[in-house]
Amino acid sequence: MNTHNDGTLLLTNHDTQSNFDTQTHDEEEEQNERERETDDEDVICWPLLMEKISRSSEKKINLDFFEKFYVDFLLNLREGHCLQQNIIHTITSGFKSLIELIHELLKMKNRNSSIKYQNTVTNPATDDSILLSDMNEVISNIIERITGITRNEHRFVKLCKKYFSYASPKEIKLENANQTAFYIPIQSSIQQMLNKYDVLTMLKKNFNENVNRNAADTDLMFNYRHALHGKVHPVLKNKPDALLFQLYIDEISLTNPIGAKKDTQKITMIYFQLEDLPDTVKSMLNSIGLVAMCHSNHLSNKLNRKIFFDPIVEDLNALQTTGVFIPILGDYLNFAFTVLVGDHLASNDIGGFQKNFNTGEFCRHCHVNYDQKLVPLNQISHPCRMRDQHDNIVQQIINLNNIFYKVSQIYVRSL
């Protein structure tokens, strides 16, 4: 009886497992089908190495093309995997040894083939043969190029500028001679990003779709230009075709985030993003550009803060005034700066608010007190921070050159 029950139980378990596996398989098939049905037009395919190799056969192959290909290969390794220069040297050394080994194998094969050919055929060499001296010259030139690329950082950067219009970060000298910050020109970054045809096509497509969707229902807001502030934006009023451009500020820690010295090496980073890109593309790392970086402690100095933001503000003004020339388009594109966004701490820091939230009025949106933070909002009343009130406070700070209402070190520049 027990044996029968055990057998029935095993059979039942087997059937249940089979049903479960079948259901899981069906769910996976449905998921794969949904992924296949995803609109491929909303995906940017950044080229893979194999794709570059296959496309290279359509171009003129020479030593310059080989050098450009190898520089691009190393650049992707360095930037995509954060590899150090000594690792790049190791990779180049390995490639050099590999090519030399292939060279020796080819020479050995050539000698064996020549002996066999001379013993069996008395006719002159065919077009399929290659002079050993020519092969030696090609291999020698290849080895010379790949070793020269990684000879030093200056040489590598020079080749990146030659082949990929690379723009080096500009050094910003702060008040102290030993303190520096770095800035990447925004216009150069946008040119590089939009010089890719499928990115430009996708940008214009999404722009037109949002305009048409808003025209069909003006109550819906799809981006900044449909908001109240967007409708009175000084650039968008005169240039409605201007593309939206926003900045993002945040701090990163270069040390152990939970260690005792977690705040000693914090770097303030500023990034940019084109808001008119589709959401599926906007979130990709290749769609987010770096603008500037500075040691956070340096920005506690009022003069350093001004020096750091001066080139950014000037670049934003030029961006909105003259636009950016896009080579692949052969024309200028207009841009409108919208917002500077960041987390609570970064926004308070850049706005001059207090960065310690365990006392006083800690909220950027209202005047709620820290002692009231655990009280339900429906049991207390607290005034909201209004734009006019804040502008008035900022003006008083500028006039008095003092701290007022927990706002200090305001940096004002017209945009």
mmCIF file of C-alpha atoms in Angstrom:
data_model
loop_
_atom_site.group_PDB
_atom_site.id
_atom_site.type_symbol
_atom_site.label_atom_id
_atom_site.label_comp_id
_atom_site.label_asym_id
_atom_site.label_seq_id
_atom_site.Cartn_x
_atom_site.Cartn_y
_atom_site.Cartn_z
ATOM 1 C CA MET A 1 0.000 0.000 0.000
ATOM 2 C CA ASN A 2 2.803 2.320 0.913
ATOM 3 C CA THR A 3 4.661 1.364 -2.236
ATOM 4 C CA HIS A 4 1.610 2.175 -4.327
ATOM 5 C CA ASN A 5 1.184 5.515 -2.580
ATOM 6 C CA ASP A 6 4.858 6.308 -3.027
ATOM 7 C CA GLY A 7 4.621 5.466 -6.696
ATOM 8 C CA THR A 8 1.511 7.593 -7.063
ATOM 9 C CA LEU A 9 3.221 10.407 -5.220
ATOM 10 C CA LEU A 10 6.293 10.194 -7.454
ATOM 11 C CA LEU A 11 4.107 10.137 -10.536
ATOM 12 C CA THR A 12 2.138 13.134 -9.294
ATOM 13 C CA ASN A 13 5.326 15.035 -8.520
ATOM 14 C CA HIS A 14 6.701 14.191 -11.954
ATOM 15 C CA ASP A 15 3.512 15.402 -13.635
ATOM 16 C CA THR A 16 3.546 18.588 -11.556
ATOM 17 C CA GLN A 17 7.173 19.247 -12.446
ATOM 18 C CA SER A 18 6.452 18.603 -16.125
ATOM 19 C CA ASN A 19 3.519 21.014 -16.042
ATOM 20 C CA PHE A 20 5.691 23.596 -14.282
ATOM 21 C CA ASP A 21 8.491 23.208 -16.845
ATOM 22 C CA THR A 22 5.984 23.508 -19.694
ATOM 23 C CA GLN A 23 4.464 26.635 -18.160
ATOM 24 C CA THR A 24 7.909 28.155 -17.596
ATOM 25 C CA HIS A 25 8.895 27.354 -21.182
ATOM 26 C CA ASP A 26 5.695 28.969 -22.499
ATOM 27 C CA GLU A 27 6.317 32.092 -20.405
ATOM 28 C CA GLU A 28 9.880 32.336 -21.707
ATOM 29 C CA GLU A 29 8.628 31.986 -25.278
ATOM 30 C CA GLU A 30 6.082 34.764 -24.706
ATOM 31 C CA GLN A 31 8.775 36.995 -23.210
ATOM 32 C CA ASN A 32 11.109 36.337 -26.145
ATOM 33 C CA GLU A 33 8.270 37.069 -28.562
ATOM 34 C CA ARG A 34 7.557 40.398 -26.839
ATOM 35 C CA GLU A 35 11.237 41.318 -27.011
ATOM 36 C CA ARG A 36 11.329 40.486 -30.711
ATOM 37 C CA GLU A 37 8.327 42.716 -31.274
ATOM 38 C CA THR A 38 10.083 45.688 -29.641
ATOM 39 C CA ASP A 39 10.418 48.591 -32.031
ATOM 40 C CA ASP A 40 14.016 48.447 -33.241
ATOM 41 C CA GLU A 41 13.836 52.062 -34.354
ATOM 42 C CA ASP A 42 14.152 53.168 -30.711
ATOM 43 C CA VAL A 43 17.463 51.379 -30.220
ATOM 44 C CA ILE A 44 20.881 52.764 -31.092
ATOM 45 C CA CYS A 45 23.249 49.968 -32.036
ATOM 46 C CA TRP A 46 26.684 51.150 -30.978
ATOM 47 C CA PRO A 47 29.033 49.276 -33.354
ATOM 48 C CA LEU A 48 30.704 46.109 -32.145
ATOM 49 C CA LEU A 49 34.244 45.103 -33.025
ATOM 50 C CA MET A 50 33.129 42.380 -35.447
ATOM 51 C CA GLU A 51 30.836 44.850 -37.213
ATOM 52 C CA LYS A 52 33.750 47.248 -37.674
ATOM 53 C CA ILE A 53 35.905 44.471 -39.107
ATOM 54 C CA SER A 54 33.234 43.461 -41.629
ATOM 55 C CA ARG A 55 32.673 47.063 -42.697
ATOM 56 C CA SER A 56 36.401 47.669 -43.045
ATOM 57 C CA SER A 57 36.485 45.397 -46.104
ATOM 58 C CA GLU A 58 34.464 48.030 -47.958
ATOM 59 C CA LYS A 59 37.110 50.722 -47.384
ATOM 60 C CA LYS A 60 40.646 51.248 -48.597
ATOM 61 C CA ILE A 61 42.948 49.186 -46.407
ATOM 62 C CA ASN A 62 46.323 50.786 -45.683
ATOM 63 C CA LEU A 63 48.554 51.421 -42.684
ATOM 64 C CA ASP A 64 46.674 54.596 -41.732
ATOM 65 C CA PHE A 65 43.398 52.670 -41.670
ATOM 66 C CA PHE A 66 45.040 49.955 -39.576
ATOM 67 C CA GLU A 67 46.379 52.581 -37.149
ATOM 68 C CA LYS A 68 42.959 54.232 -36.835
ATOM 69 C CA PHE A 69 41.285 50.869 -36.227
ATOM 70 C CA TYR A 70 43.772 49.939 -33.501
ATOM 71 C CA VAL A 71 43.455 53.342 -31.790
ATOM 72 C CA ASP A 72 39.676 52.923 -31.774
ATOM 73 C CA PHE A 73 40.067 49.417 -30.350
ATOM 74 C CA LEU A 74 42.295 50.647 -27.497
ATOM 75 C CA LEU A 75 40.046 53.652 -26.848
ATOM 76 C CA ASN A 76 37.041 51.373 -26.388
ATOM 77 C CA LEU A 77 39.036 49.182 -24.015
ATOM 78 C CA ARG A 78 40.259 52.146 -21.977
ATOM 79 C CA GLU A 79 36.980 54.013 -21.685
ATOM 80 C CA GLY A 80 34.591 51.056 -21.706
ATOM 81 C CA HIS A 81 36.438 48.977 -19.128
ATOM 82 C CA CYS A 82 38.403 51.681 -17.241
ATOM 83 C CA LEU A 83 41.727 50.014 -18.034
ATOM 84 C CA GLN A 84 44.946 51.602 -16.856
ATOM 85 C CA GLN A 85 47.750 52.587 -19.219
ATOM 86 C CA ASN A 86 50.029 49.746 -18.060
ATOM 87 C CA ILE A 87 47.314 47.229 -19.000
ATOM 88 C CA ILE A 88 47.072 48.816 -22.462
ATOM 89 C CA HIS A 89 50.848 48.422 -22.790
ATOM 90 C CA THR A 90 50.507 44.743 -21.851
ATOM 91 C CA ILE A 91 47.796 44.247 -24.500
ATOM 92 C CA THR A 92 49.935 45.934 -27.154
ATOM 93 C CA SER A 93 52.959 43.860 -26.174
ATOM 94 C CA GLY A 94 50.864 40.709 -26.455
ATOM 95 C CA PHE A 95 49.594 41.712 -29.905
ATOM 96 C CA LYS A 96 53.147 42.445 -31.011
ATOM 97 C CA SER A 97 54.359 39.022 -29.876
ATOM 98 C CA LEU A 98 51.364 37.355 -31.534
ATOM 99 C CA ILE A 99 52.034 39.092 -34.865
ATOM 100 C CA GLU A 100 55.721 38.182 -34.687
ATOM 101 C CA LEU A 101 54.772 34.545 -34.041
ATOM 102 C CA ILE A 102 52.391 34.576 -37.023
ATOM 103 C CA HIS A 103 55.189 36.124 -39.074
ATOM 104 C CA GLU A 104 57.551 33.275 -38.213
ATOM 105 C CA LEU A 105 54.892 30.698 -39.063
ATOM 106 C CA LEU A 106 54.279 32.383 -42.422
ATOM 107 C CA LYS A 107 57.995 32.413 -43.219
ATOM 108 C CA MET A 108 58.267 28.729 -42.343
ATOM 109 C CA LYS A 109 55.242 27.936 -44.486
ATOM 110 C CA ASN A 110 56.694 30.020 -47.309
ATOM 111 C CA ARG A 111 59.996 28.129 -47.202
ATOM 112 C CA ASN A 112 58.293 24.733 -47.189
ATOM 113 C CA SER A 113 55.960 25.730 -50.019
ATOM 114 C CA SER A 114 58.860 27.109 -52.078
ATOM 115 C CA ILE A 115 60.833 23.869 -51.762
ATOM 116 C CA LYS A 116 57.807 21.770 -52.623
ATOM 117 C CA TYR A 117 56.949 24.062 -55.539
ATOM 118 C CA GLN A 118 60.467 23.928 -56.983
ATOM 119 C CA ASN A 119 60.526 20.122 -56.797
ATOM 120 C CA THR A 120 57.202 19.634 -58.573
ATOM 121 C CA VAL A 121 56.809 22.544 -60.992
ATOM 122 C CA THR A 122 59.233 24.074 -63.439
ATOM 123 C CA ASN A 123 56.902 26.921 -64.474
ATOM 124 C CA PRO A 124 57.359 30.448 -63.032
ATOM 125 C CA ALA A 125 55.480 31.511 -59.872
ATOM 126 C CA THR A 126 51.769 32.262 -60.135
ATOM 127 C CA ASP A 127 49.899 35.367 -59.002
ATOM 128 C CA ASP A 128 49.081 33.623 -55.706
ATOM 129 C CA SER A 129 52.681 33.835 -54.513
ATOM 130 C CA ILE A 130 54.004 36.708 -52.417
ATOM 131 C CA LEU A 131 57.562 37.870 -51.970
ATOM 132 C CA LEU A 132 58.925 37.178 -48.525
ATOM 133 C CA SER A 133 60.517 40.625 -48.479
ATOM 134 C CA ASP A 134 57.112 42.263 -49.054
ATOM 135 C CA MET A 135 55.570 40.258 -46.237
ATOM 136 C CA ASN A 136 58.456 41.195 -43.952
ATOM 137 C CA GLU A 137 57.922 44.870 -44.765
ATOM 138 C CA VAL A 138 54.173 44.737 -44.027
ATOM 139 C CA ILE A 139 54.658 42.934 -40.717
ATOM 140 C CA SER A 140 57.428 45.333 -39.683
ATOM 141 C CA ASN A 141 55.257 48.363 -40.467
ATOM 142 C CA ILE A 142 52.322 46.914 -38.509
ATOM 143 C CA ILE A 143 54.477 46.244 -35.451
ATOM 144 C CA GLU A 144 55.946 49.738 -35.674
ATOM 145 C CA ARG A 145 52.483 51.305 -35.784
ATOM 146 C CA ILE A 146 50.966 49.383 -32.852
ATOM 147 C CA THR A 147 53.984 49.991 -30.625
ATOM 148 C CA GLY A 148 54.059 53.672 -31.565
ATOM 149 C CA ILE A 149 50.396 54.153 -30.648
ATOM 150 C CA THR A 150 50.951 53.293 -26.984
ATOM 151 C CA ARG A 151 54.463 54.716 -26.677
ATOM 152 C CA ASN A 152 53.146 57.390 -24.303
ATOM 153 C CA GLU A 153 49.909 59.164 -23.369
ATOM 154 C CA HIS A 154 50.711 62.236 -25.479
ATOM 155 C CA ARG A 155 51.096 60.116 -28.614
ATOM 156 C CA PHE A 156 47.831 58.269 -27.954
ATOM 157 C CA VAL A 157 45.868 61.498 -27.364
ATOM 158 C CA LYS A 158 47.372 63.019 -30.520
ATOM 159 C CA LEU A 159 46.136 60.085 -32.612
ATOM 160 C CA CYS A 160 42.676 60.308 -31.001
ATOM 161 C CA LYS A 161 42.515 63.959 -32.080
ATOM 162 C CA LYS A 162 43.678 63.029 -35.588
ATOM 163 C CA TYR A 163 41.173 60.242 -36.221
ATOM 164 C CA PHE A 164 38.210 60.983 -33.939
ATOM 165 C CA SER A 165 38.243 64.785 -33.372
ATOM 166 C CA TYR A 166 38.972 64.152 -29.697
ATOM 167 C CA ALA A 167 38.865 67.285 -27.503
ATOM 168 C CA SER A 168 40.983 67.167 -24.353
ATOM 169 C CA PRO A 169 39.445 68.438 -21.095
ATOM 170 C CA LYS A 170 40.393 72.024 -20.311
ATOM 171 C CA GLU A 171 42.131 72.682 -17.031
ATOM 172 C CA ILE A 172 40.599 75.358 -14.792
ATOM 173 C CA LYS A 173 43.012 77.064 -12.409
ATOM 174 C CA LEU A 174 41.301 77.879 -9.114
ATOM 175 C CA GLU A 175 42.272 80.486 -6.512
ATOM 176 C CA ASN A 176 44.998 78.294 -5.054
ATOM 177 C CA ALA A 177 47.679 77.446 -7.617
ATOM 178 C CA ASN A 178 47.645 73.805 -6.491
ATOM 179 C CA GLN A 179 43.880 73.465 -6.969
ATOM 180 C CA THR A 180 42.487 72.606 -10.392
ATOM 181 C CA ALA A 181 39.223 71.578 -12.000
ATOM 182 C CA PHE A 182 38.478 70.228 -15.462
ATOM 183 C CA TYR A 183 35.931 71.220 -18.066
ATOM 184 C CA ILE A 184 34.887 69.619 -21.370
ATOM 185 C CA PRO A 185 33.421 72.072 -23.940
ATOM 186 C CA ILE A 186 29.720 71.308 -24.316
ATOM 187 C CA GLN A 187 29.563 72.205 -27.999
ATOM 188 C CA SER A 188 32.315 69.717 -28.888
ATOM 189 C CA SER A 189 30.537 66.952 -26.976
ATOM 190 C CA ILE A 190 27.226 67.645 -28.731
ATOM 191 C CA GLN A 191 28.940 67.657 -32.125
ATOM 192 C CA GLN A 192 30.452 64.247 -31.430
ATOM 193 C CA MET A 193 27.152 62.835 -30.164
ATOM 194 C CA LEU A 194 24.987 64.141 -33.019
ATOM 195 C CA ASN A 195 27.506 63.386 -35.749
ATOM 196 C CA LYS A 196 26.131 59.839 -35.629
ATOM 197 C CA TYR A 197 23.356 59.704 -38.210
ATOM 198 C CA ASP A 198 20.972 57.354 -36.380
ATOM 199 C CA VAL A 199 21.174 59.484 -33.206
ATOM 200 C CA LEU A 200 20.291 62.622 -35.158
ATOM 201 C CA THR A 201 17.430 60.859 -36.946
ATOM 202 C CA MET A 202 16.024 59.497 -33.691
ATOM 203 C CA LEU A 203 16.296 62.908 -32.025
ATOM 204 C CA LYS A 204 14.325 64.673 -34.757
ATOM 205 C CA LYS A 205 11.747 61.878 -34.911
ATOM 206 C CA ASN A 206 11.059 62.005 -31.169
ATOM 207 C CA PHE A 207 10.948 65.823 -31.248
ATOM 208 C CA ASN A 208 8.283 65.851 -33.972
ATOM 209 C CA GLU A 209 6.252 63.103 -32.292
ATOM 210 C CA ASN A 210 6.106 65.009 -28.992
ATOM 211 C CA VAL A 211 5.110 68.223 -30.762
ATOM 212 C CA ASN A 212 2.288 66.443 -32.611
ATOM 213 C CA ARG A 213 1.096 64.628 -29.467
ATOM 214 C CA ASN A 214 0.941 67.881 -27.526
ATOM 215 C CA ALA A 215 -0.876 69.617 -30.390
ATOM 216 C CA ALA A 216 -3.507 66.861 -30.303
ATOM 217 C CA ASP A 217 -4.039 67.333 -26.555
ATOM 218 C CA THR A 218 -2.585 70.515 -25.061
ATOM 219 C CA ASP A 219 -3.506 69.411 -21.531
ATOM 220 C CA LEU A 220 -0.742 66.805 -21.619
ATOM 221 C CA MET A 221 2.873 67.733 -20.909
ATOM 222 C CA PHE A 222 5.482 65.541 -22.607
ATOM 223 C CA ASN A 223 8.572 67.621 -21.845
ATOM 224 C CA TYR A 224 9.777 70.972 -20.531
ATOM 225 C CA ARG A 225 8.630 73.034 -23.541
ATOM 226 C CA HIS A 226 4.977 72.152 -22.802
ATOM 227 C CA ALA A 227 5.185 73.478 -19.217
ATOM 228 C CA LEU A 228 4.403 77.022 -18.083
ATOM 229 C CA HIS A 229 8.073 77.937 -17.707
ATOM 230 C CA GLY A 230 8.855 76.441 -21.095
ATOM 231 C CA LYS A 231 6.266 78.594 -22.819
ATOM 232 C CA VAL A 232 7.883 81.772 -21.473
ATOM 233 C CA HIS A 233 11.468 80.565 -21.927
ATOM 234 C CA PRO A 234 13.384 83.411 -23.673
ATOM 235 C CA VAL A 235 15.017 81.048 -26.183
ATOM 236 C CA LEU A 236 12.029 78.795 -26.882
ATOM 237 C CA LYS A 237 9.787 81.815 -27.510
ATOM 238 C CA ASN A 238 12.035 82.972 -30.375
ATOM 239 C CA LYS A 239 13.305 79.560 -31.485
ATOM 240 C CA PRO A 240 10.522 76.982 -31.003
ATOM 241 C CA ASP A 241 12.596 74.370 -32.841
ATOM 242 C CA ALA A 242 15.383 74.577 -30.242
ATOM 243 C CA LEU A 243 16.353 71.240 -28.713
ATOM 244 C CA LEU A 244 16.169 70.907 -24.933
ATOM 245 C CA PHE A 245 19.389 70.662 -22.973
ATOM 246 C CA GLN A 246 19.713 69.998 -19.235
ATOM 247 C CA LEU A 247 22.526 69.641 -16.692
ATOM 248 C CA TYR A 248 22.803 67.185 -13.824
ATOM 249 C CA ILE A 249 25.074 67.645 -10.797
ATOM 250 C CA ASP A 250 26.108 65.037 -8.263
ATOM 251 C CA GLU A 251 28.998 63.991 -6.046
ATOM 252 C CA ILE A 252 30.957 60.759 -6.296
ATOM 253 C CA SER A 253 33.292 59.251 -3.696
ATOM 254 C CA LEU A 254 36.633 57.881 -4.817
ATOM 255 C CA THR A 255 37.181 55.991 -1.574
ATOM 256 C CA ASN A 256 35.318 53.330 0.406
ATOM 257 C CA PRO A 257 31.753 54.746 0.768
ATOM 258 C CA ILE A 258 31.327 53.233 4.245
ATOM 259 C CA GLY A 259 34.848 53.868 5.514
ATOM 260 C CA ALA A 260 36.016 56.433 8.049
ATOM 261 C CA LYS A 261 37.375 58.721 5.309
ATOM 262 C CA LYS A 262 34.438 58.407 2.922
ATOM 263 C CA ASP A 263 34.051 62.198 2.574
ATOM 264 C CA THR A 264 37.721 63.112 2.083
ATOM 265 C CA GLN A 265 37.842 62.411 -1.662
ATOM 266 C CA LYS A 266 34.488 63.581 -3.015
ATOM 267 C CA ILE A 267 34.337 64.894 -6.562
ATOM 268 C CA THR A 268 31.551 67.141 -7.854
ATOM 269 C CA MET A 269 30.515 65.994 -11.325
ATOM 270 C CA ILE A 270 28.363 67.874 -13.845
ATOM 271 C CA TYR A 271 26.768 66.002 -16.748
ATOM 272 C CA PHE A 272 24.539 67.002 -19.667
ATOM 273 C CA GLN A 273 21.677 65.285 -21.437
ATOM 274 C CA LEU A 274 19.581 66.031 -24.528
ATOM 275 C CA GLU A 275 15.980 65.858 -23.336
ATOM 276 C CA ASP A 276 14.511 65.272 -26.801
ATOM 277 C CA LEU A 277 16.077 61.828 -27.120
ATOM 278 C CA PRO A 278 13.627 58.932 -26.544
ATOM 279 C CA ASP A 279 13.527 57.625 -22.984
ATOM 280 C CA THR A 280 14.970 54.272 -24.064
ATOM 281 C CA VAL A 281 18.031 56.048 -25.447
ATOM 282 C CA LYS A 282 18.310 58.846 -22.892
ATOM 283 C CA SER A 283 19.111 56.386 -20.106
ATOM 284 C CA MET A 284 22.080 54.863 -21.949
ATOM 285 C CA LEU A 285 25.540 55.831 -20.710
ATOM 286 C CA ASN A 286 26.569 56.843 -24.235
ATOM 287 C CA SER A 287 23.761 59.436 -24.190
ATOM 288 C CA ILE A 288 25.048 61.165 -21.038
ATOM 289 C CA GLY A 289 27.994 63.527 -21.474
ATOM 290 C CA LEU A 290 30.456 64.785 -18.897
ATOM 291 C CA VAL A 291 30.762 68.582 -18.612
ATOM 292 C CA ALA A 292 33.010 69.321 -15.635
ATOM 293 C CA MET A 293 34.520 67.899 -12.466
ATOM 294 C CA CYS A 294 36.112 69.406 -9.378
ATOM 295 C CA HIS A 295 37.109 68.354 -5.881
ATOM 296 C CA SER A 296 34.072 69.148 -3.728
ATOM 297 C CA ASN A 297 36.134 70.804 -0.994
ATOM 298 C CA HIS A 298 37.459 73.344 -3.504
ATOM 299 C CA LEU A 299 33.917 74.552 -4.245
ATOM 300 C CA SER A 300 33.331 75.586 -0.639
ATOM 301 C CA ASN A 301 35.337 78.681 -1.554
ATOM 302 C CA LYS A 302 33.104 81.361 -3.085
ATOM 303 C CA LEU A 303 35.714 82.519 -5.604
ATOM 304 C CA ASN A 304 36.493 78.942 -6.655
ATOM 305 C CA ARG A 305 32.803 78.330 -7.260
ATOM 306 C CA LYS A 306 32.631 81.363 -9.530
ATOM 307 C CA ILE A 307 35.787 80.356 -11.429
ATOM 308 C CA PHE A 308 34.460 76.816 -11.857
ATOM 309 C CA PHE A 309 31.056 77.827 -13.225
ATOM 310 C CA ASP A 310 32.202 80.731 -15.421
ATOM 311 C CA PRO A 311 33.174 78.627 -18.492
ATOM 312 C CA ILE A 312 30.025 76.514 -18.125
ATOM 313 C CA VAL A 313 27.779 79.585 -18.102
ATOM 314 C CA GLU A 314 29.650 81.112 -21.048
ATOM 315 C CA ASP A 315 29.295 77.884 -23.020
ATOM 316 C CA LEU A 316 25.576 77.701 -22.231
ATOM 317 C CA ASN A 317 25.074 81.279 -23.411
ATOM 318 C CA ALA A 318 26.944 80.556 -26.657
ATOM 319 C CA LEU A 319 24.962 77.340 -27.084
ATOM 320 C CA GLN A 320 21.647 79.218 -26.870
ATOM 321 C CA THR A 321 22.802 82.192 -28.931
ATOM 322 C CA THR A 322 24.580 80.648 -31.925
ATOM 323 C CA GLY A 323 23.684 76.962 -31.657
ATOM 324 C CA VAL A 324 25.981 74.104 -32.678
ATOM 325 C CA PHE A 325 27.164 73.233 -36.175
ATOM 326 C CA ILE A 326 26.565 69.553 -36.953
ATOM 327 C CA PRO A 327 28.934 68.378 -39.741
ATOM 328 C CA ILE A 328 26.803 65.433 -40.885
ATOM 329 C CA LEU A 329 23.808 67.796 -41.179
ATOM 330 C CA GLY A 330 25.769 70.674 -42.698
ATOM 331 C CA ASP A 331 23.759 73.161 -40.642
ATOM 332 C CA TYR A 332 23.331 74.617 -37.155
ATOM 333 C CA LEU A 333 20.959 73.259 -34.506
ATOM 334 C CA ASN A 334 19.464 75.535 -31.855
ATOM 335 C CA PHE A 335 19.466 74.585 -28.170
ATOM 336 C CA ALA A 336 17.673 75.833 -25.054
ATOM 337 C CA PHE A 337 19.002 75.232 -21.545
ATOM 338 C CA THR A 338 16.172 74.084 -19.271
ATOM 339 C CA VAL A 339 17.124 73.004 -15.749
ATOM 340 C CA LEU A 340 19.997 72.054 -13.484
ATOM 341 C CA VAL A 341 18.900 68.905 -11.652
ATOM 342 C CA GLY A 342 20.444 66.850 -8.878
ATOM 343 C CA ASP A 343 19.698 65.013 -5.668
ATOM 344 C CA HIS A 344 18.719 66.860 -2.479
ATOM 345 C CA LEU A 345 22.274 67.362 -1.245
ATOM 346 C CA ALA A 346 23.700 68.469 -4.589
ATOM 347 C CA SER A 347 20.811 70.873 -5.236
ATOM 348 C CA ASN A 348 21.168 72.438 -1.794
ATOM 349 C CA ASP A 349 24.893 72.775 -2.276
ATOM 350 C CA ILE A 350 24.673 74.493 -5.654
ATOM 351 C CA GLY A 351 21.845 76.736 -4.446
ATOM 352 C CA GLY A 352 23.659 77.747 -1.287
ATOM 353 C CA PHE A 353 21.202 76.053 1.080
ATOM 354 C CA GLN A 354 22.303 74.272 4.225
ATOM 355 C CA LYS A 355 23.675 70.748 3.698
ATOM 356 C CA ASN A 356 23.048 69.579 7.258
ATOM 357 C CA PHE A 357 19.468 68.311 7.567
ATOM 358 C CA ASN A 358 19.224 67.427 11.269
ATOM 359 C CA THR A 359 18.210 70.932 12.395
ATOM 360 C CA GLY A 360 16.145 73.855 11.184
ATOM 361 C CA GLU A 361 14.005 74.001 8.056
ATOM 362 C CA PHE A 362 15.524 71.163 6.056
ATOM 363 C CA CYS A 363 13.108 70.986 3.109
ATOM 364 C CA ARG A 364 13.717 72.870 -0.150
ATOM 365 C CA HIS A 365 9.992 72.983 -0.942
ATOM 366 C CA CYS A 366 8.474 74.153 2.326
ATOM 367 C CA HIS A 367 9.303 75.628 5.750
ATOM 368 C CA VAL A 368 8.661 72.475 7.778
ATOM 369 C CA ASN A 369 10.907 72.236 10.839
ATOM 370 C CA TYR A 370 13.115 69.254 11.655
ATOM 371 C CA ASP A 371 11.227 68.739 14.926
ATOM 372 C CA GLN A 372 8.037 68.237 12.892
ATOM 373 C CA LYS A 373 9.456 65.675 10.452
ATOM 374 C CA LEU A 374 7.599 62.737 12.077
ATOM 375 C CA VAL A 375 4.269 64.563 12.380
ATOM 376 C CA PRO A 376 1.736 63.623 9.648
ATOM 377 C CA LEU A 377 1.328 66.428 7.124
ATOM 378 C CA ASN A 378 -2.440 66.606 7.693
ATOM 379 C CA GLN A 379 -1.867 67.543 11.349
ATOM 380 C CA ILE A 380 0.372 70.556 10.778
ATOM 381 C CA SER A 381 0.442 73.519 8.454
ATOM 382 C CA HIS A 382 3.608 74.986 7.013
ATOM 383 C CA PRO A 383 4.058 77.584 4.260
ATOM 384 C CA CYS A 384 5.604 76.519 0.978
ATOM 385 C CA ARG A 385 8.735 78.098 -0.408
ATOM 386 C CA MET A 386 7.620 80.362 -3.255
ATOM 387 C CA ARG A 387 9.722 81.521 -6.172
ATOM 388 C CA ASP A 388 9.085 85.227 -5.581
ATOM 389 C CA GLN A 389 9.947 84.862 -1.919
ATOM 390 C CA HIS A 390 13.163 83.035 -2.751
ATOM 391 C CA ASP A 391 14.169 85.606 -5.377
ATOM 392 C CA ASN A 392 13.597 88.341 -2.792
ATOM 393 C CA ILE A 393 15.806 86.508 -0.269
ATOM 394 C CA VAL A 394 18.534 86.040 -2.868
ATOM 395 C CA GLN A 395 18.454 89.750 -3.687
ATOM 396 C CA GLN A 396 18.761 90.627 0.013
ATOM 397 C CA ILE A 397 21.768 88.327 0.340
ATOM 398 C CA ILE A 398 23.412 89.976 -2.643
ATOM 399 C CA ASN A 399 22.761 93.427 -1.192
ATOM 400 C CA LEU A 400 23.825 92.572 2.376
ATOM 401 C CA ASN A 401 26.550 90.045 1.467
ATOM 402 C CA ASN A 402 25.471 87.929 4.423
ATOM 403 C CA ILE A 403 23.668 84.691 5.357
ATOM 404 C CA PHE A 404 19.866 84.982 5.517
ATOM 405 C CA TYR A 405 17.179 82.320 5.895
ATOM 406 C CA LYS A 406 19.668 79.437 5.606
ATOM 407 C CA VAL A 407 20.757 80.572 2.157
ATOM 408 C CA SER A 408 24.387 81.488 1.576
ATOM 409 C CA GLN A 409 27.012 81.763 -1.142
ATOM 410 C CA ILE A 410 24.511 82.400 -3.928
ATOM 411 C CA TYR A 411 26.176 82.519 -7.323
ATOM 412 C CA VAL A 412 24.134 84.514 -9.838
ATOM 413 C CA ARG A 413 24.838 84.653 -13.544
ATOM 414 C CA SER A 414 22.356 85.449 -16.302
ATOM 415 C CA LEU A 415 21.579 82.569 -18.661
#
